CSV table of C-alpha atoms in Angstrom, one decimal:
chain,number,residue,atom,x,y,z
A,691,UNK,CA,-14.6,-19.4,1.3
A,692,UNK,CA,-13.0,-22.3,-0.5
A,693,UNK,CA,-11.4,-25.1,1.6
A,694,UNK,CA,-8.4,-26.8,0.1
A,695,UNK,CA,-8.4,-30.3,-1.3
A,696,UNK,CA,-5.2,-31.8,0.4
A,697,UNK,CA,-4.6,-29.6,3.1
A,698,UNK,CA,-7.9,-28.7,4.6
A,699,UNK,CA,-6.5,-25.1,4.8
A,700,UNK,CA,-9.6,-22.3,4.3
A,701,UNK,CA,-8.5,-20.1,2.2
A,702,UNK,CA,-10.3,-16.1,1.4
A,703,UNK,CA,-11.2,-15.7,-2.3
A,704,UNK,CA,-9.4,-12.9,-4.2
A,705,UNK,CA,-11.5,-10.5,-4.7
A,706,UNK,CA,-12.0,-10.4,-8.8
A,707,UNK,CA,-10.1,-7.4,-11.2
A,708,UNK,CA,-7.1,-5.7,-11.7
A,709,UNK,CA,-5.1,-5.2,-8.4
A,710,UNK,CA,-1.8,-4.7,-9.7
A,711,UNK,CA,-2.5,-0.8,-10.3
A,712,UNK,CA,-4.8,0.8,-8.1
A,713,UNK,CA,-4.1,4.5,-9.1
A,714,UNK,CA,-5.1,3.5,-12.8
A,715,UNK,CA,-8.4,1.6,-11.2
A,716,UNK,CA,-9.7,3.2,-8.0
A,717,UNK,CA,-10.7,7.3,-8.0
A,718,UNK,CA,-7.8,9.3,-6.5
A,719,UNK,CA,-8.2,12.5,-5.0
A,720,UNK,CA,-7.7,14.9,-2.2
A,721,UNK,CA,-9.6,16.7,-0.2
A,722,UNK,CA,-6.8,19.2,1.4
A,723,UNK,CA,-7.1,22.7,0.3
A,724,UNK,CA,-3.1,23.3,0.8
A,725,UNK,CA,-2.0,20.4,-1.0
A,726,UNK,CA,-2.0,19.0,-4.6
A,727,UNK,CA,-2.7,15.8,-6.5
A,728,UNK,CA,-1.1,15.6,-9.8
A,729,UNK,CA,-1.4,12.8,-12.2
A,730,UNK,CA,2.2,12.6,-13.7
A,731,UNK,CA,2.3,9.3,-15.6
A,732,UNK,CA,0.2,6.3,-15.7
A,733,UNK,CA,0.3,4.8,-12.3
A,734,UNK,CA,2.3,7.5,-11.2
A,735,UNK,CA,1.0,10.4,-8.6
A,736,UNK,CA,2.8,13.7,-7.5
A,737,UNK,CA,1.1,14.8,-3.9
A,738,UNK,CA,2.7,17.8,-2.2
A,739,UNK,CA,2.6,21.3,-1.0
A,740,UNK,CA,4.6,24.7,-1.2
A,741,UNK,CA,3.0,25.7,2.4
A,742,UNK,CA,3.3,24.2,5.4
A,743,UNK,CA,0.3,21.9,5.9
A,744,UNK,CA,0.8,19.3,8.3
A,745,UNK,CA,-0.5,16.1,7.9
A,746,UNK,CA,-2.4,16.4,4.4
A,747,UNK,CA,-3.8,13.2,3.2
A,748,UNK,CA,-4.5,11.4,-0.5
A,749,UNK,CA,-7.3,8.4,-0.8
A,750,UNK,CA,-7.2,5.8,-3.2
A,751,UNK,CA,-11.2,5.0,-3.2
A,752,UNK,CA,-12.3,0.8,-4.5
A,753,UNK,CA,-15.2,0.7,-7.1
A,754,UNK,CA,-17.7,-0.6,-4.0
A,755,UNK,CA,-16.9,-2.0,-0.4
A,756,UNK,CA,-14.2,-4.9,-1.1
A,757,UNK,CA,-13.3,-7.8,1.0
A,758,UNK,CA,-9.3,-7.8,0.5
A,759,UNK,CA,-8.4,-10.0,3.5
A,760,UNK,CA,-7.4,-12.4,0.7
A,761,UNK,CA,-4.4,-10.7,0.1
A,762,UNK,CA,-0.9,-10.2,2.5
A,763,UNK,CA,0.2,-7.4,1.4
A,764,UNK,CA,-0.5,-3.5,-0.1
A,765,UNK,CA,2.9,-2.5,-2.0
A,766,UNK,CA,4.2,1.0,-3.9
A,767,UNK,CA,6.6,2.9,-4.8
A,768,UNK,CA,7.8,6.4,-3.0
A,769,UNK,CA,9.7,9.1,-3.9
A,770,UNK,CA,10.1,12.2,-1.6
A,771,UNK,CA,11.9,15.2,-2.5
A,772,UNK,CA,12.3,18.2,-0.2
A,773,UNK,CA,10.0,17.0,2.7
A,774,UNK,CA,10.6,15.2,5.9
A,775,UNK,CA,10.1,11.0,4.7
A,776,UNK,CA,7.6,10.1,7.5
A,777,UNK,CA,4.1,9.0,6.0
A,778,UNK,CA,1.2,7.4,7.1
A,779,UNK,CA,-0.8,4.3,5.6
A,780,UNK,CA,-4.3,3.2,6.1
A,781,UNK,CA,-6.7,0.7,5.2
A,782,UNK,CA,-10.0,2.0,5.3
A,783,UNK,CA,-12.8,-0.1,5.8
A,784,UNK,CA,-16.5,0.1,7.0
A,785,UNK,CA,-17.3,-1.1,11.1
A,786,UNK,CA,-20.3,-2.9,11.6
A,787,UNK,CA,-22.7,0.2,11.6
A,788,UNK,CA,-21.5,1.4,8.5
A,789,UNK,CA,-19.3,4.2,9.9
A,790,UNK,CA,-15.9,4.6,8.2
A,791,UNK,CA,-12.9,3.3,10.2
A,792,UNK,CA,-9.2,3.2,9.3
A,793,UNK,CA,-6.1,1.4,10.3
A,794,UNK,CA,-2.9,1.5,9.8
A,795,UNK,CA,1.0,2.0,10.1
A,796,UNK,CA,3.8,4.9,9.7
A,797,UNK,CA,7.0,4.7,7.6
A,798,UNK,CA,10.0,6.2,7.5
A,799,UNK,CA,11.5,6.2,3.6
A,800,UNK,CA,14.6,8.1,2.3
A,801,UNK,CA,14.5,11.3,0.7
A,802,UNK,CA,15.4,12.1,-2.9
A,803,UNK,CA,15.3,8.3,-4.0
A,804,UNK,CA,12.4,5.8,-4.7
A,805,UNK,CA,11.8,3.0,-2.5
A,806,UNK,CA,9.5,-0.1,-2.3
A,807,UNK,CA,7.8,0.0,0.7
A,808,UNK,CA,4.9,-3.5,2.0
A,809,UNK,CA,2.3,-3.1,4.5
A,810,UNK,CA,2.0,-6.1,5.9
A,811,UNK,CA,-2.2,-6.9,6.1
A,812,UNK,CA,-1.8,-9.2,9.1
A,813,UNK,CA,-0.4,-6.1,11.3
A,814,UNK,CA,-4.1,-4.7,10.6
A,815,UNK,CA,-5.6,-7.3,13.2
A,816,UNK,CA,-8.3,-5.0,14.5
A,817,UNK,CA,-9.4,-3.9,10.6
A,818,UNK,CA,-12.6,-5.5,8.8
A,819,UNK,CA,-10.6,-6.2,5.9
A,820,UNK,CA,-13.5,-7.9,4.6
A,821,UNK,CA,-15.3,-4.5,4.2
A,822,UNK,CA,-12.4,-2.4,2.9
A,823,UNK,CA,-13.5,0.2,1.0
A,824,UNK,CA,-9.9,2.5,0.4
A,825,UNK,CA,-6.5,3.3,1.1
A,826,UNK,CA,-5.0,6.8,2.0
A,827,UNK,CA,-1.8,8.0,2.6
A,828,UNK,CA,-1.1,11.0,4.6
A,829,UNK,CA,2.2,13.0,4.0
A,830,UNK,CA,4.6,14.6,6.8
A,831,UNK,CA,4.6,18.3,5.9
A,832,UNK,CA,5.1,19.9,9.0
A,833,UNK,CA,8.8,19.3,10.5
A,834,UNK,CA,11.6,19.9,8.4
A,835,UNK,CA,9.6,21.7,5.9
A,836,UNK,CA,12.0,23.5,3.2
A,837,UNK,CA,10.3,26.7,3.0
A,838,UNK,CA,10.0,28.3,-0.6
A,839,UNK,CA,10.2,24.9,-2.5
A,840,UNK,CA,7.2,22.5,-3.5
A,841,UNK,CA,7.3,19.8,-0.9
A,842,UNK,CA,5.7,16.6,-2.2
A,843,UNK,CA,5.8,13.3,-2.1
A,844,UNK,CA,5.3,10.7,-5.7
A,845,UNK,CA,3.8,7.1,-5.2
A,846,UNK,CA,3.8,4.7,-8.4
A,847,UNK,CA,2.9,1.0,-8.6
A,848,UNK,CA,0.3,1.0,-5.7
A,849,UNK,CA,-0.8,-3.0,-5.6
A,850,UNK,CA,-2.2,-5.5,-3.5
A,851,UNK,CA,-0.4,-9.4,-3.3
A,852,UNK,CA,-1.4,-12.2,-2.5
A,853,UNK,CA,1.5,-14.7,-1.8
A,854,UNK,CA,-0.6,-18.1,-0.8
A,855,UNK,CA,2.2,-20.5,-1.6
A,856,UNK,CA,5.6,-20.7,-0.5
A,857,UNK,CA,8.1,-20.6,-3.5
A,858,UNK,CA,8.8,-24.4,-4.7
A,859,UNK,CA,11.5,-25.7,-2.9
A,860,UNK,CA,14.4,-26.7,-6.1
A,861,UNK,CA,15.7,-30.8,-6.1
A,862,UNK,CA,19.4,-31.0,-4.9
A,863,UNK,CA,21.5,-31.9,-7.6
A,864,UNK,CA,21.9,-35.9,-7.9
A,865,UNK,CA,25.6,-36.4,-7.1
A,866,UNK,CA,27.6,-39.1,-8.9
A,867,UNK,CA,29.0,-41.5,-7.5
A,868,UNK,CA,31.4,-42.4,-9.9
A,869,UNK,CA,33.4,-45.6,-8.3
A,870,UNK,CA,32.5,-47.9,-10.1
């Protein structure tokens, strides 16, 4: 931990690397036998399904166990097309036995368009974000299923942010006064 010069404010390192593109960084896979995983561009991910199959889930795996709670918020980009837009998020981290836990939060999105959605880390009070270890997202595939068509969901741009500094506040203009 670093302490701040002027302020006294403690601040979390950043963890060092590349955390602007995970899916080009981290190992992405799934482990659902009814779903797929298809890389489709760069940072760009097709998950999805032409069966029914729940709740079937994708993880974005760190290099090692990662202490993230540096950063405010995990960010991407979704596009869903022919599926119900409800997904799941979750940070997964390690408790203090070294047993996997996960936390997170549910999203609604719209269909057929993408969308930018932020997790906000600070709602994940009761994670060890200090021992993070992954992310996985778990796909609505059950109600509102359009039967006979490929189901899937596309995420791009997944990112953690740190935003430590409010924006710089701009000088008012200096008004003239002109009565001279």
């Amino acid at each position: 931990d670093t302490i701040g010069l002027q302020t006294g404010y403690k601040e979390t390192p950043i963890p060092a690397g590349d955390w602007s593109q995970l899916l080009n960084t981290c190992h992405v896979y799934t482990a659902d036998s009814v779903a797929t995983l298809e890389k489709i561009a760069q940072d760009t991910y097709c998950f999805g399904s032409t069966q029914q199959a729940g709740y079937p889930t994708f993880f974005v795996d760190f290099p090692r166990t990662t202490d993230i709670s540096g950063f405010e918020y995990l960010k991407f980009d979704i596009l869903g097309e022919n599926c119900y837009p409800y997904l799941a998020v979750s940070i997964r981290y390690l408790d203090e036995n070294g047993n996997v836990k996960h936390k997170g939060t549910y999203y609604d999105y719209y269909s057929n368009q993408w969308q930018t959605i932020y997790l906000n880390l600070s709602y994940l009070q009761d994670a060890d974000l200090t021992k993070a270890i992954g992310i996985s997202f778990s796909v609505h595939m059950d109600k509102n299923f359009v039967a006979g068509q490929f189901n899937s969901v596309s995420f791009k741009n997944v990112a953690l942010y740190d935003f430590p500094n409010e924006e710089p506040q701009i000088q008012p203009a200096v008004t003239e006064d002109n009565d001279i």
